[in-house]
PDB file of C-alpha atoms in Angstrom:
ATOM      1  CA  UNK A   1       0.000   0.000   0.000  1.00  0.00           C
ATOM      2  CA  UNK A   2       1.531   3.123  -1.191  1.00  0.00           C
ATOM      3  CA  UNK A   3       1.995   6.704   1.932  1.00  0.00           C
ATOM      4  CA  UNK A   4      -0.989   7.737   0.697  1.00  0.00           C
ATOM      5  CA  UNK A   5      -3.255   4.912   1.331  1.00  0.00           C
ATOM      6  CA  UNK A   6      -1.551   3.948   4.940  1.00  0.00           C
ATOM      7  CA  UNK A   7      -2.569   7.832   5.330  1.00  0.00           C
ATOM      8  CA  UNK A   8      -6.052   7.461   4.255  1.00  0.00           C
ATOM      9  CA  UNK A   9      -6.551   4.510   6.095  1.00  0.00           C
ATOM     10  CA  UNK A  10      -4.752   5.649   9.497  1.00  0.00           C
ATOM     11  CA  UNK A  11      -7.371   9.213   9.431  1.00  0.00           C
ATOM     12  CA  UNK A  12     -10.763   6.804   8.136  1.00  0.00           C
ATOM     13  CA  UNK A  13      -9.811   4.739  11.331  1.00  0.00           C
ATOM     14  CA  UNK A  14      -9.251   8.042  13.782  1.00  0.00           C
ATOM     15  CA  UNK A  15     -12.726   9.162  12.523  1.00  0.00           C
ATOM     16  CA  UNK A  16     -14.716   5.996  13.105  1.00  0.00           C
ATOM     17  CA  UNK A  17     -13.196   4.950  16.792  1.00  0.00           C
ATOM     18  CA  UNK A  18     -13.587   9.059  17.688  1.00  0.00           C
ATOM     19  CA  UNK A  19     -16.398   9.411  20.636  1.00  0.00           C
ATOM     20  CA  UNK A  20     -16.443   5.179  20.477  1.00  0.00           C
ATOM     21  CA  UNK A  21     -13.219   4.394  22.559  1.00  0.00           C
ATOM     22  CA  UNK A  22     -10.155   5.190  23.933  1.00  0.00           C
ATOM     23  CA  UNK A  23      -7.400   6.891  20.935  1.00  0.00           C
ATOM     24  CA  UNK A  24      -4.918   4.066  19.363  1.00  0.00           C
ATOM     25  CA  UNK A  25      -1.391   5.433  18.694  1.00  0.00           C
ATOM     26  CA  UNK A  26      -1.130   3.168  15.564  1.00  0.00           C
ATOM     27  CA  UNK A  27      -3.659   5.663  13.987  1.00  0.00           C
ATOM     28  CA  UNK A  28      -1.708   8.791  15.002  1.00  0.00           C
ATOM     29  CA  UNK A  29       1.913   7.920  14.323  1.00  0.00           C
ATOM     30  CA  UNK A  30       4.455  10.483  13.964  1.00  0.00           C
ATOM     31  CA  UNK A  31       7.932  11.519  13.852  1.00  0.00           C
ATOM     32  CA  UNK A  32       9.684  11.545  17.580  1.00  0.00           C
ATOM     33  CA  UNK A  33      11.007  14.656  17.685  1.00  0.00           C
ATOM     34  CA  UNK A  34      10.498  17.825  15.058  1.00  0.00           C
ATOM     35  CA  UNK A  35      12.861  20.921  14.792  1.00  0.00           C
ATOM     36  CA  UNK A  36      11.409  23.843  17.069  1.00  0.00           C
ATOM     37  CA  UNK A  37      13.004  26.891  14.814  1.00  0.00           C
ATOM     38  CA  UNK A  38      11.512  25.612  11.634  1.00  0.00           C
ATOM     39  CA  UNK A  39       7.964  25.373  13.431  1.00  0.00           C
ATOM     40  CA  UNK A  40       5.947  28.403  13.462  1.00  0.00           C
ATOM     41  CA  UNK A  41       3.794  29.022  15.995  1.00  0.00           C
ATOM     42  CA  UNK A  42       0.906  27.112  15.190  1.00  0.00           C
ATOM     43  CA  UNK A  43      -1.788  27.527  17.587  1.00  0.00           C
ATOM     44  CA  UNK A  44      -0.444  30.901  19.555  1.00  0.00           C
ATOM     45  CA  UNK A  45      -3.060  33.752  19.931  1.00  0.00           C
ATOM     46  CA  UNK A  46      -1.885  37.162  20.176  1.00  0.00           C
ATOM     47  CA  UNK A  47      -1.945  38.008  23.518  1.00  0.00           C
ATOM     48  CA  UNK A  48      -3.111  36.333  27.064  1.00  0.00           C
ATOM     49  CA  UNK A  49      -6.202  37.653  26.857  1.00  0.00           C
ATOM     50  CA  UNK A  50      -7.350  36.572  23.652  1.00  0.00           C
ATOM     51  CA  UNK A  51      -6.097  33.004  24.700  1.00  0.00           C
ATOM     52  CA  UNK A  52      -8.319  33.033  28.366  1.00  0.00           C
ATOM     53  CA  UNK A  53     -11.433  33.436  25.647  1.00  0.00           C
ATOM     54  CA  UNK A  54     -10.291  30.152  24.478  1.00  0.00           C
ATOM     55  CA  UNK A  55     -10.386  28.354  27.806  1.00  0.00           C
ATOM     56  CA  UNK A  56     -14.624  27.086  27.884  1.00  0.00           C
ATOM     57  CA  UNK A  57     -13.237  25.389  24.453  1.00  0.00           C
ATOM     58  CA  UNK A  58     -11.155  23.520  25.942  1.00  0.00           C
ATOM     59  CA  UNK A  59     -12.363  22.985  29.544  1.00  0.00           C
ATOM     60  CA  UNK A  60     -15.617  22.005  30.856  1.00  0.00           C
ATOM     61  CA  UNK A  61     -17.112  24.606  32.862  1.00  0.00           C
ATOM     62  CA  UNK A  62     -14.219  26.394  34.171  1.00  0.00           C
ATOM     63  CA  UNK A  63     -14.868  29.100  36.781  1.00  0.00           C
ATOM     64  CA  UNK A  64     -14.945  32.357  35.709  1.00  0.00           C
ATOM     65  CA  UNK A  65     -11.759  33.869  36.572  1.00  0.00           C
ATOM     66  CA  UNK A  66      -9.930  30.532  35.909  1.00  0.00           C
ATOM     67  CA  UNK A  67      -6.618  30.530  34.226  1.00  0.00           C
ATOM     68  CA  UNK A  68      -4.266  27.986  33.164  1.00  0.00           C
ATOM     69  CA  UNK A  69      -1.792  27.192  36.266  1.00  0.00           C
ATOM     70  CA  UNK A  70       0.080  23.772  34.986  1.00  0.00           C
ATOM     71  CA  UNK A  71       1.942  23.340  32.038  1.00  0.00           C
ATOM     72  CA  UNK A  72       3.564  19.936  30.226  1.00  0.00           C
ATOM     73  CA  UNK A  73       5.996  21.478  27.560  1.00  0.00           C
ATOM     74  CA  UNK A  74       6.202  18.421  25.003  1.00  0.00           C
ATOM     75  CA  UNK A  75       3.114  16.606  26.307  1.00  0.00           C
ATOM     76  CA  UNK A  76       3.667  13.497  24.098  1.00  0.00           C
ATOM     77  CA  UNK A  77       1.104  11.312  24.295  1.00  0.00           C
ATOM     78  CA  UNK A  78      -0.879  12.736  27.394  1.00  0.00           C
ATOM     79  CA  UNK A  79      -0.175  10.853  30.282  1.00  0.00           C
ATOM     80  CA  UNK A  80       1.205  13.464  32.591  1.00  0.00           C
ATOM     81  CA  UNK A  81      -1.740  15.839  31.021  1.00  0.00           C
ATOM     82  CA  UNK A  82      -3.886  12.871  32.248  1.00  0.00           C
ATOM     83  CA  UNK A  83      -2.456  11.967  35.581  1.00  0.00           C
ATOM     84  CA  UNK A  84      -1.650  15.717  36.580  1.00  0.00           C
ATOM     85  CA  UNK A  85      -5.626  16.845  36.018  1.00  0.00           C
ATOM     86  CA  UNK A  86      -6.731  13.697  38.510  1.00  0.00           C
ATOM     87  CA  UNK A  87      -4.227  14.842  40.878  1.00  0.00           C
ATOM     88  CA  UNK A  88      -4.707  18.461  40.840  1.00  0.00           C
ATOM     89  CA  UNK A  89      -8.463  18.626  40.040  1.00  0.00           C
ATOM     90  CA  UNK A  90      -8.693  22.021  41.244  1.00  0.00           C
ATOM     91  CA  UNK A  91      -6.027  23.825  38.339  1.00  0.00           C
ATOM     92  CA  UNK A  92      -6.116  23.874  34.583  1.00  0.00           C
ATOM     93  CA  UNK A  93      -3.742  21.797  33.241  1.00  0.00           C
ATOM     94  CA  UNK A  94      -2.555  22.524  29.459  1.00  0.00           C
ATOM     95  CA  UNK A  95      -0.151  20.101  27.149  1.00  0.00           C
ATOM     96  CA  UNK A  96       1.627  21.519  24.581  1.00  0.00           C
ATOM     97  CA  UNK A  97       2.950  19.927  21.625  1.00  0.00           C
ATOM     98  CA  UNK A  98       4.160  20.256  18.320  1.00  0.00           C
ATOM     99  CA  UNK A  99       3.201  17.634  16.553  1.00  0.00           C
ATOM    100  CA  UNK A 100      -0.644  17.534  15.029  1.00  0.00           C
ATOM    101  CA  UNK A 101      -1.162  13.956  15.112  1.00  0.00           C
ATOM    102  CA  UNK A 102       0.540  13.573  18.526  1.00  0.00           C
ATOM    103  CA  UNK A 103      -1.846  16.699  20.077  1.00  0.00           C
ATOM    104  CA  UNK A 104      -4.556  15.080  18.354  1.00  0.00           C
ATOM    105  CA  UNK A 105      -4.567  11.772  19.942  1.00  0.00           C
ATOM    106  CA  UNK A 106      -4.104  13.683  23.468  1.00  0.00           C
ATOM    107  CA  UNK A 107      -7.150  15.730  23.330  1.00  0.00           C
ATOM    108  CA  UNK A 108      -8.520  12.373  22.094  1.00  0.00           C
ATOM    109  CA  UNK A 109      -7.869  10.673  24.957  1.00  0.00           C
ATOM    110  CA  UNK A 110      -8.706  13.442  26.951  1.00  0.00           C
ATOM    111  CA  UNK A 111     -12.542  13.549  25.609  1.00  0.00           C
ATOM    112  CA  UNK A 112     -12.446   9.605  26.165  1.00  0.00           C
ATOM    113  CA  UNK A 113     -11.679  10.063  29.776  1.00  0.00           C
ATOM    114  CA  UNK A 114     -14.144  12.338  30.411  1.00  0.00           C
ATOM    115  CA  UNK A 115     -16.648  10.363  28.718  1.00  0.00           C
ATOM    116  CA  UNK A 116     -15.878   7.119  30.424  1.00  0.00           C
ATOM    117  CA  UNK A 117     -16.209   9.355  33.725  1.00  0.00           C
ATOM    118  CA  UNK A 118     -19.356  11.898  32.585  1.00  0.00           C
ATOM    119  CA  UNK A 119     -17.127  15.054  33.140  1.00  0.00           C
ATOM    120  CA  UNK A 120     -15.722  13.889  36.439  1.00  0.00           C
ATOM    121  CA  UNK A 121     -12.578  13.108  35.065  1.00  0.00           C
ATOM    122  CA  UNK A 122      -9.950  15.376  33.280  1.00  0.00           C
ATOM    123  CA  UNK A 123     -12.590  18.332  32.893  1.00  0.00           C
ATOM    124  CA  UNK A 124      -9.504  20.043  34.150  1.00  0.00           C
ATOM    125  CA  UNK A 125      -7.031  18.836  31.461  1.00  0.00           C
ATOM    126  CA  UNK A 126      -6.421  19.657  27.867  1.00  0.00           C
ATOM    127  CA  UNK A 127      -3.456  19.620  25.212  1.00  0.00           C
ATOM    128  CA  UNK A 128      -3.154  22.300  22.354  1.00  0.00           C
ATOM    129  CA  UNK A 129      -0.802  22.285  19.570  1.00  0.00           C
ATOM    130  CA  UNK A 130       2.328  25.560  19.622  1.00  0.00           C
ATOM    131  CA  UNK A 131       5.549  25.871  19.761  1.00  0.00           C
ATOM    132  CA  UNK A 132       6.497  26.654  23.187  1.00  0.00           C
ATOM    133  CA  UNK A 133       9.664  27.769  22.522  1.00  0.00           C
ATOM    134  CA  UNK A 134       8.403  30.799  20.534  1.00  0.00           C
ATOM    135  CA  UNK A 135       5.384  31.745  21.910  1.00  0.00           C
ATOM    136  CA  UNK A 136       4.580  31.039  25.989  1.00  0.00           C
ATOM    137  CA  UNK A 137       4.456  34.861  26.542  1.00  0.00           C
ATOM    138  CA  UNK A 138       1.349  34.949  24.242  1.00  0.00           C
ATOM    139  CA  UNK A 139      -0.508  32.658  25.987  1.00  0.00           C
ATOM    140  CA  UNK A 140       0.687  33.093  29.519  1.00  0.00           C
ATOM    141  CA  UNK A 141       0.893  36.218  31.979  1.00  0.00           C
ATOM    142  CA  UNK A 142       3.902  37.314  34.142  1.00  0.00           C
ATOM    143  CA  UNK A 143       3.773  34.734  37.179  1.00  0.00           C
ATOM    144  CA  UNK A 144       0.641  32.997  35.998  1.00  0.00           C
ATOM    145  CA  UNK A 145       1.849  29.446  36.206  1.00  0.00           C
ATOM    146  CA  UNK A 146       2.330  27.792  39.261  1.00  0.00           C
ATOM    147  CA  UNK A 147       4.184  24.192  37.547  1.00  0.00           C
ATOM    148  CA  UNK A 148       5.675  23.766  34.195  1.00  0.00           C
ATOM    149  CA  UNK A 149       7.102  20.295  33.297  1.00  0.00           C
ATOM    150  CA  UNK A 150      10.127  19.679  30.775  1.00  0.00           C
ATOM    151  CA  UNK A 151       9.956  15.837  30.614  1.00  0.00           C
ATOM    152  CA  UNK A 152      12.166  13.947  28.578  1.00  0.00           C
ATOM    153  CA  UNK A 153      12.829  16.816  25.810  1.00  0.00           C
ATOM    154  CA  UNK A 154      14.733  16.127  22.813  1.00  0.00           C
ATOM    155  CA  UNK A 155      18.414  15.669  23.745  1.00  0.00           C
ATOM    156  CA  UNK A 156      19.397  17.518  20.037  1.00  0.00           C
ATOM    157  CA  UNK A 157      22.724  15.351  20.769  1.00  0.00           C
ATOM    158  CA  UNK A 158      25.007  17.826  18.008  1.00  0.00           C
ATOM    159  CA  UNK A 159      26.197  20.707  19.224  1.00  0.00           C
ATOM    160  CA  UNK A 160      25.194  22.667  16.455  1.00  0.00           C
ATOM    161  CA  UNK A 161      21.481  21.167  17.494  1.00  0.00           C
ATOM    162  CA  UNK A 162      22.302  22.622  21.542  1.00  0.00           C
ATOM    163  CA  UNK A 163      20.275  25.902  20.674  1.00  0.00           C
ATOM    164  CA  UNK A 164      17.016  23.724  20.015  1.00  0.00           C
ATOM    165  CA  UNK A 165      17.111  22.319  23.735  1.00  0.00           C
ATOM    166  CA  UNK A 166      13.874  23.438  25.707  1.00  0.00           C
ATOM    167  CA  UNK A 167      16.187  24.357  28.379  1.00  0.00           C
ATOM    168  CA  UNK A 168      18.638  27.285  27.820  1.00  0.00           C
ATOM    169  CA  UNK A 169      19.672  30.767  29.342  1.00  0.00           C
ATOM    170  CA  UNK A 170      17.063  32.374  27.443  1.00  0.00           C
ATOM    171  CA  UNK A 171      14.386  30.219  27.945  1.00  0.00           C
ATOM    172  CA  UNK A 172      15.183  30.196  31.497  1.00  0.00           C
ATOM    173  CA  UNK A 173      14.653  33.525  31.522  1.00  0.00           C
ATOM    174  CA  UNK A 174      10.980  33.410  29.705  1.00  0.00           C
ATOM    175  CA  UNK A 175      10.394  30.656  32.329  1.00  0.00           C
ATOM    176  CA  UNK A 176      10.925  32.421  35.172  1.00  0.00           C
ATOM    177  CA  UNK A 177       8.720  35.424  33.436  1.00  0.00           C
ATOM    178  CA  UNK A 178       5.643  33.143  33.440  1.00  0.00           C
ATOM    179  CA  UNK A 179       6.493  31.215  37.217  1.00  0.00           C
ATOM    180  CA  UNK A 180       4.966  32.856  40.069  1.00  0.00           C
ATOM    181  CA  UNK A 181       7.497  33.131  42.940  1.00  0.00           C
ATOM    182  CA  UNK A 182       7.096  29.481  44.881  1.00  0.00           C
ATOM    183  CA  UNK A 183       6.102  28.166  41.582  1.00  0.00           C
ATOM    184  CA  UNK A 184       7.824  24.821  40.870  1.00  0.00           C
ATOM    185  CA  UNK A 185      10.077  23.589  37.378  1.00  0.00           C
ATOM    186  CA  UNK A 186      10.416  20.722  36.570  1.00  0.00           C
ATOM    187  CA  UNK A 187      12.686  18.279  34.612  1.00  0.00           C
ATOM    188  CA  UNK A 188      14.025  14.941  33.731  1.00  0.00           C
ATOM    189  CA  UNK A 189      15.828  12.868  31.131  1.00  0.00           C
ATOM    190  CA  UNK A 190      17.452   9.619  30.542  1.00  0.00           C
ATOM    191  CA  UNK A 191      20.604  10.907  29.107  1.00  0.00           C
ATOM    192  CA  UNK A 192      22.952  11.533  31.182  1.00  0.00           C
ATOM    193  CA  UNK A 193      24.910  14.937  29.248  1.00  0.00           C
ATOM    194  CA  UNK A 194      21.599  16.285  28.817  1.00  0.00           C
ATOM    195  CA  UNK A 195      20.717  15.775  32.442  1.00  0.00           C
ATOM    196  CA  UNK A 196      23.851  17.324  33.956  1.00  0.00           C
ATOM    197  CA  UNK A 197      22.762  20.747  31.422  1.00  0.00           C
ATOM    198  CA  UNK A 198      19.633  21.585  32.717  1.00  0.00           C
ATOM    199  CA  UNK A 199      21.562  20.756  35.781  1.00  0.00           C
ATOM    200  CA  UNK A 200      23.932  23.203  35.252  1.00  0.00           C
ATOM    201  CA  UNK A 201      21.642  25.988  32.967  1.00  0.00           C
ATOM    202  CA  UNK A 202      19.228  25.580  36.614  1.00  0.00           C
ATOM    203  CA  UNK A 203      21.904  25.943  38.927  1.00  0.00           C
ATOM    204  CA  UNK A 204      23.264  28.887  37.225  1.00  0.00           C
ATOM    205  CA  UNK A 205      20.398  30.958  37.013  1.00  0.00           C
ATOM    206  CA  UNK A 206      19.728  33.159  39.826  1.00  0.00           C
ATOM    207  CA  UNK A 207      15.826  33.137  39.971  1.00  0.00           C
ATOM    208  CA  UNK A 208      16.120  28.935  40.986  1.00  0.00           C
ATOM    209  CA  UNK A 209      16.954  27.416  43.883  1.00  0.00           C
ATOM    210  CA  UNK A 210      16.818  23.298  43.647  1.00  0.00           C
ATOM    211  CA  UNK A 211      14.482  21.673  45.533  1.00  0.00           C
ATOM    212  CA  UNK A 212      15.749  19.417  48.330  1.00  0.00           C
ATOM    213  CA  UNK A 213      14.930  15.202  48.417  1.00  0.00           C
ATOM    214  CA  UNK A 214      12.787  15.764  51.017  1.00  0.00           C
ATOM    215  CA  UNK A 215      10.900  18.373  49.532  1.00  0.00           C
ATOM    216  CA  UNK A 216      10.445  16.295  46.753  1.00  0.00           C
ATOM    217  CA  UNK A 217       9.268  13.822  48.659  1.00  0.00           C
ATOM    218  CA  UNK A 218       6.407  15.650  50.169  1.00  0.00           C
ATOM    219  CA  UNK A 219       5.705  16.453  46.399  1.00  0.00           C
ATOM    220  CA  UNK A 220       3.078  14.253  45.065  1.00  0.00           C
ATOM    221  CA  UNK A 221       3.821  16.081  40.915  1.00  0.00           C
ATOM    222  CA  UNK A 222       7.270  14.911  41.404  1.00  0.00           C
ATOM    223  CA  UNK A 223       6.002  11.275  42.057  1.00  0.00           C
ATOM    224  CA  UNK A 224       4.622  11.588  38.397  1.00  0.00           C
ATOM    225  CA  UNK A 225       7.939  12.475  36.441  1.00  0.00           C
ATOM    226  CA  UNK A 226       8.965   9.000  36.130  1.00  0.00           C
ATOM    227  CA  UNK A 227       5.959   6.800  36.416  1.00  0.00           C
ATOM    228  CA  UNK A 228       3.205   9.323  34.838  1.00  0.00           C
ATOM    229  CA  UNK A 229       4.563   9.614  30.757  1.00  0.00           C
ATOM    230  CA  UNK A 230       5.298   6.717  28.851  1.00  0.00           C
ATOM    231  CA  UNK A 231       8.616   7.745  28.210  1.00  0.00           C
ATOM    232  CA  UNK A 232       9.369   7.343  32.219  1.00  0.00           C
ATOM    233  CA  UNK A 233       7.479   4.042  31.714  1.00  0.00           C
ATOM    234  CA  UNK A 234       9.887   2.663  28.883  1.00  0.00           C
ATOM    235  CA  UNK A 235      13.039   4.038  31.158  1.00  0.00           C
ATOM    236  CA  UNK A 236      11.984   1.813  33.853  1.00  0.00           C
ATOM    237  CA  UNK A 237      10.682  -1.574  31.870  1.00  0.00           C
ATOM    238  CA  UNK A 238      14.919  -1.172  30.225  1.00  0.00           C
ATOM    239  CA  UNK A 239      16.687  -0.436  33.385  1.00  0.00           C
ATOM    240  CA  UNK A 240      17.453   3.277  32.632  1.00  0.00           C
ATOM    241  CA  UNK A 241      17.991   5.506  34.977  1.00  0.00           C
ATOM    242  CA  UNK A 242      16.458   8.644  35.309  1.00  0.00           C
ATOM    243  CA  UNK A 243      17.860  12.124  35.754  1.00  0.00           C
ATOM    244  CA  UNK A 244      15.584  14.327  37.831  1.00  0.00           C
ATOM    245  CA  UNK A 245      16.503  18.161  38.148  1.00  0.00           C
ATOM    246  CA  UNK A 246      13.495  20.034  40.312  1.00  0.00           C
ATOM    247  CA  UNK A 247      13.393  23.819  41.088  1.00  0.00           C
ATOM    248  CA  UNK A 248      11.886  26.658  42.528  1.00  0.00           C
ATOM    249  CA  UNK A 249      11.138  30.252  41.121  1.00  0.00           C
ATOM    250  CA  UNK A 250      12.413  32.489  44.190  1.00  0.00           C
ATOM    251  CA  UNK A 251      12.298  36.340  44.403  1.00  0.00           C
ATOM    252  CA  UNK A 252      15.451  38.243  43.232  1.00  0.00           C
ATOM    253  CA  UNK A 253      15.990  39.737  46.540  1.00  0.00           C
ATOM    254  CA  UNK A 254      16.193  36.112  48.009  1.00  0.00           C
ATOM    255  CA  UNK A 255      18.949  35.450  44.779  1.00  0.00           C
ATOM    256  CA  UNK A 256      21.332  38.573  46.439  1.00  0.00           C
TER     257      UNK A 256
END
């Protein structure tokens, strides 16, 4: 069967299970990682504002007032979307991804959970496609987010790649724009140089302070970073081992 039918076929199939049952990834395969400077930004509005009018689109019932608290930069397939909006029923939590098919399947599964549940489950949770690492600021306002999650990001292994990483100096910076002071960052990886950057671009910044083991323990998000994606899943099933980097946005005077 030639691209073109495996296409067809793939969509004809994502059409007829849609409201039935639960998304298959079979019928929304994709590439594993895309390049974030050739993306545009896709779903971005223009400015916060004109995003919040978005929000009853994507959220069932939220209060008036409400505003997106949680982010998962690189959602994947949805399971920390998933497992973050039962554990935090309370905030709006937002995935964001690049890839169509890949968004598609988590706003999928989304809708099936909150059938399977009549709107008790994951009323709270959605996943949009952008590129986060052009356009947060149009979405988000100056310490609006209380959590953003960087799990598993592309390693972009060449150095001439190092400039695509979701974690750099100036993304840092645009991070700790959106965090509200106390708000929480966090990250992990399975390779080993690209755990020991964000290590370092985190340590070096001085608007983070890393988050001590018992802290983390107390932290029931930070239970999720390596059982809640199915990337974290696949580490453990091979043996992996994790790389877990966890900060908090403090107040300049406290970085003096």
């Amino acid at each position: 069967m030639s691209d073109g039918g495996r296409t067809g076929e793939a969509a004809r199939a994502r059409e007829e299970s849609r409201g039935k049952a639960a998304p298959k990834k079979k019928f929304y395969r994709a590439r594993a990682h895309s390049n974030p400077l050739n993306a545009g930004n896709l779903d971005a509005t223009i400015t916060p504002d004109d995003f919040d009018q978005r929000l009853p689109q994507m959220f069932l019932n939220p209060k008036e007032g409400a505003r997106v608290d949680m982010v998962d930069v690189g959602c994947g397939f949805g399971g920390l979307v998933i497992g973050l909006g039962k554990l935090y029923p309370d905030n709006l939590v937002l995935g964001l991804e690049i890839r169509a098919k890949v968004c598609e399947f988590v706003q999928e599964r989304v809708r099936t959970e909150r059938r399977q549940s009549n709107g008790k489950i994951c009323a709270n949770a959605f996943a949009i496609r952008v590129n986060a690492m052009k356009c947060l600021p149009n979405l988000f306002r100056k310490g609006q987010l209380k959590k953003m999650f960087f799990l598993f990001p592309d390693p972009h292994f060449k150095v001439s790649n190092h400039r695509r990483r979701v974690i750099t100096v100036k993304l840092l910076d645009e991070y700790a724009y959106l965090l509200k002071v106390g708000g929480i960052i966090y990250t992990i990886t399975d390779v080993e140089e690209l755990g020991a950057w964000m290590h370092e671009h985190l340590e070096a910044h001085p608007l983070f302070e890393r988050l001590t083991d018992e802290e983390l323990d107390r932290d029931p998000a930070a239970r999720l970073l390596e059982t809640g994606t199915e990337e974290g899943q696949k580490v453990k099933r091979n043996g992996g081992t994790n790389h877990r980097h966890v900060y908090r946005r403090i107040d300049f005077s406290e970085s003096e």
